[in-house]
PDB file of C-alpha atoms in Angstrom:
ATOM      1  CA  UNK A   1       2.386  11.059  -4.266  1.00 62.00           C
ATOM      2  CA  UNK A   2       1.592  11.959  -0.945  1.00 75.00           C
ATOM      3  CA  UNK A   3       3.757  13.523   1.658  1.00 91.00           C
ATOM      4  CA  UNK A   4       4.221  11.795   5.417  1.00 95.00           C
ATOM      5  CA  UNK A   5       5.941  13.697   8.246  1.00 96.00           C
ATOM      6  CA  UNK A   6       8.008  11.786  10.454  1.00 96.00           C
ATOM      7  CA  UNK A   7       5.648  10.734  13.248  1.00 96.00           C
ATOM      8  CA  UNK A   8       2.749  10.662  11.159  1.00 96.00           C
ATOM      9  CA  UNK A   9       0.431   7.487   9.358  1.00 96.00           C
ATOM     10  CA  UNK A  10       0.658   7.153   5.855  1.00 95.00           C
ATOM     11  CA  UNK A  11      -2.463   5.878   4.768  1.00 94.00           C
ATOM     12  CA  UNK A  12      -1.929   3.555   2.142  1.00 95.00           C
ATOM     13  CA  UNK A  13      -5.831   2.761  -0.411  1.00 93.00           C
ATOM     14  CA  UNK A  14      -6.105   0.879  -3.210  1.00 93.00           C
ATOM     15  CA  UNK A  15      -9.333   0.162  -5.503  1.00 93.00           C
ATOM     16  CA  UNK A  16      -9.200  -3.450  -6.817  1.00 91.00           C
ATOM     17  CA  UNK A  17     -11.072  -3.902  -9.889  1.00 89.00           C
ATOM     18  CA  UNK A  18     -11.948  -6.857 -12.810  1.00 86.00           C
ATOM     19  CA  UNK A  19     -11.190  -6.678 -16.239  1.00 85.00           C
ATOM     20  CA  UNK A  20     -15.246  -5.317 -16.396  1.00 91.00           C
ATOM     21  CA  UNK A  21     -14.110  -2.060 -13.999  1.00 91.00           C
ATOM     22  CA  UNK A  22     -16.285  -3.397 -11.071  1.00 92.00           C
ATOM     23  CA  UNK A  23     -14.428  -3.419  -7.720  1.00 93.00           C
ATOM     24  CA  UNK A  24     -13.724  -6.904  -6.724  1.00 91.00           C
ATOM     25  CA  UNK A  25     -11.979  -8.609  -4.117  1.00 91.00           C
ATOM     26  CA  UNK A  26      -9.086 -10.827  -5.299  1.00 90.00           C
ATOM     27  CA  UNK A  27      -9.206 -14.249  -4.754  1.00 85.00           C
ATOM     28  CA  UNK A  28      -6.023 -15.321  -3.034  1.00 90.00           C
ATOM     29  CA  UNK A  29      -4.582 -11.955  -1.340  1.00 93.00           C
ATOM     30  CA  UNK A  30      -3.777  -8.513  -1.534  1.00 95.00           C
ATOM     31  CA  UNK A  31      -0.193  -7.212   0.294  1.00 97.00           C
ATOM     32  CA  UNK A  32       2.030  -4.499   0.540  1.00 97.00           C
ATOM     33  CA  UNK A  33       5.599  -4.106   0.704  1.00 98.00           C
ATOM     34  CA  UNK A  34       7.368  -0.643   1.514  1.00 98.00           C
ATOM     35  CA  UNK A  35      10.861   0.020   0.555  1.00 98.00           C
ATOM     36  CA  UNK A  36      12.454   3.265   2.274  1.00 98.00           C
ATOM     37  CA  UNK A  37      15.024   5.570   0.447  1.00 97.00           C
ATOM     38  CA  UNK A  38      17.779   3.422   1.209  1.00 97.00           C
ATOM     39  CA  UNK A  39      15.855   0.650  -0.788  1.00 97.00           C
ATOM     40  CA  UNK A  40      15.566  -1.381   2.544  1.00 97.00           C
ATOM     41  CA  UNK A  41      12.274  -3.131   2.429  1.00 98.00           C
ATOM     42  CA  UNK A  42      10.923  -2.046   5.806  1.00 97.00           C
ATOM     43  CA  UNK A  43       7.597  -4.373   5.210  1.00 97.00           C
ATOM     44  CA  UNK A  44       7.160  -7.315   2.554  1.00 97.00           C
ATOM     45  CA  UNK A  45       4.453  -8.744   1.482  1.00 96.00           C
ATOM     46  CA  UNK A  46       2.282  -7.600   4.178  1.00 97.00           C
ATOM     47  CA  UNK A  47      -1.385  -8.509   3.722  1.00 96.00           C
ATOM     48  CA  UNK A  48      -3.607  -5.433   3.794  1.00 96.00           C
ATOM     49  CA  UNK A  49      -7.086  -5.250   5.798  1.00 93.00           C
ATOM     50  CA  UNK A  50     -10.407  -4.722   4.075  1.00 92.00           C
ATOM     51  CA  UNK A  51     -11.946  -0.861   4.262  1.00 85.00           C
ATOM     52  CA  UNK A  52     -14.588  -0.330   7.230  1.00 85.00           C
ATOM     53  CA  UNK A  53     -16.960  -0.995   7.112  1.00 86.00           C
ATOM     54  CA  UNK A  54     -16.176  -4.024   4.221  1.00 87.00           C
ATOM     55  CA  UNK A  55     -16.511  -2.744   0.867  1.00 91.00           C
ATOM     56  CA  UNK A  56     -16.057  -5.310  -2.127  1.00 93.00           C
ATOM     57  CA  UNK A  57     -12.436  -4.299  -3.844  1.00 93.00           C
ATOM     58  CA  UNK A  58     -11.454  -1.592  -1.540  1.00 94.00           C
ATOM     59  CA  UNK A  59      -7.929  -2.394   0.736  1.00 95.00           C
ATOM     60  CA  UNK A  60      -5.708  -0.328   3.116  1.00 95.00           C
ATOM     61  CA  UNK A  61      -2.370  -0.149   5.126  1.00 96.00           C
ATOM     62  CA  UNK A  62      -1.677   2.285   8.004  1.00 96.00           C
ATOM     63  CA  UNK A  63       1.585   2.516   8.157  1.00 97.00           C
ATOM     64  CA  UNK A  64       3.470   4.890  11.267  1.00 97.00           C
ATOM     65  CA  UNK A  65       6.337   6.312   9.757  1.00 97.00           C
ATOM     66  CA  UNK A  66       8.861   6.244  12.996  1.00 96.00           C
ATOM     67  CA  UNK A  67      10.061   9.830  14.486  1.00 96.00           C
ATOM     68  CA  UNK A  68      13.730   8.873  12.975  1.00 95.00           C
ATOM     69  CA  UNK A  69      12.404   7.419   9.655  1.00 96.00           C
ATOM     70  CA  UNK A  70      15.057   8.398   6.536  1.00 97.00           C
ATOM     71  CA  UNK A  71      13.803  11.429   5.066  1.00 97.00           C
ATOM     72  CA  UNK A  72      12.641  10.805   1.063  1.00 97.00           C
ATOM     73  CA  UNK A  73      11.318   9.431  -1.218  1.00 97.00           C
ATOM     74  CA  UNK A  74       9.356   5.747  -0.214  1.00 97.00           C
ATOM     75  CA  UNK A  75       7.992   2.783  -2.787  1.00 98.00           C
ATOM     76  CA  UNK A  76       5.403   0.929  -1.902  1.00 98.00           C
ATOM     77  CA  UNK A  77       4.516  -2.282  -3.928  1.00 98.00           C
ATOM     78  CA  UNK A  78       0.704  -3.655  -3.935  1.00 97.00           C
ATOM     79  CA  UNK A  79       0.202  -7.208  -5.089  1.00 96.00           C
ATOM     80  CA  UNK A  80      -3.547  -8.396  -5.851  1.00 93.00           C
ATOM     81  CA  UNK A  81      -3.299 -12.165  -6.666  1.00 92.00           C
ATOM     82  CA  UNK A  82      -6.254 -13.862  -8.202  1.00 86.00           C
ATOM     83  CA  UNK A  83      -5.689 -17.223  -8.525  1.00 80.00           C
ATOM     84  CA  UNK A  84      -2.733 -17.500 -10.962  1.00 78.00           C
ATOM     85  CA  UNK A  85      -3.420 -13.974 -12.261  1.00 85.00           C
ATOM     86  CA  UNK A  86      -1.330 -11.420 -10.334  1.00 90.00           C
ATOM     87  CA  UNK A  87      -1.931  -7.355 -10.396  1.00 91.00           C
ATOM     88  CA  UNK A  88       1.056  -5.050  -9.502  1.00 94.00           C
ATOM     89  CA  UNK A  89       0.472  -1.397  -8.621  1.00 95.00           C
ATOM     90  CA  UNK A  90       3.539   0.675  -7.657  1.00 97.00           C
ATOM     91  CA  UNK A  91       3.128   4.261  -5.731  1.00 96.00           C
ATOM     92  CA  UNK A  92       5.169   6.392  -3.326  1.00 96.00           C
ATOM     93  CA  UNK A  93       4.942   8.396  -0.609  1.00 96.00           C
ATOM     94  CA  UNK A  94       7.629  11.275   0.528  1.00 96.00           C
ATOM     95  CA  UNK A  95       8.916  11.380   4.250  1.00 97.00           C
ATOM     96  CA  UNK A  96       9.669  15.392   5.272  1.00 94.00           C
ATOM     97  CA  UNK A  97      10.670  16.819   8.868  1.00 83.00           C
TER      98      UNK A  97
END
């Protein structure tokens, strides 16, 4: 868990992988939903960008926290869907002055 100031970019990574452990893109979509401490959903279902340069399996999100964003504890939801085969990961990230 990572901790954001107010202000700052949280810089959201995530490592897709097959059931062999080689990175791999997914073949429908990979997204991102954040939820902030008062369990408002501030994005949903976002869809996140390939790393640069473009490596296979490897997604992020930059995502500005706001100068007035609630101080605490943030979920954020990632969603790799392959087909009819969906992957959840769940992580957080903690907002401080």
């Amino acid at each position: 868990m990572a901790g954001i100031n107010r202000g700052e970019t949280a810089i959201i990574s995530i490592e897709v992988r097959n059931a062999a452990g080689d990175l791999a893109d997914p073949a429908t979509s990979m997204t991102i939903t954040i939820t902030n401490p008062s369990g408002v959903e501030v994005i949903s279902a976002v869809a996140m960008s390939k790393a640069t340069p473009p490596v296979t399996g490897e997604y992020h999100y930059d995502y500005a926290v706001a100068a007035a964003a609630p101080l605490g504890l943030w979920a954020v939801r990632l969603i790799a869907t392959d087909a009819s085969r969906v992957s959840i990961e769940d992580d957080k990230f903690s907002v401080m002055e």
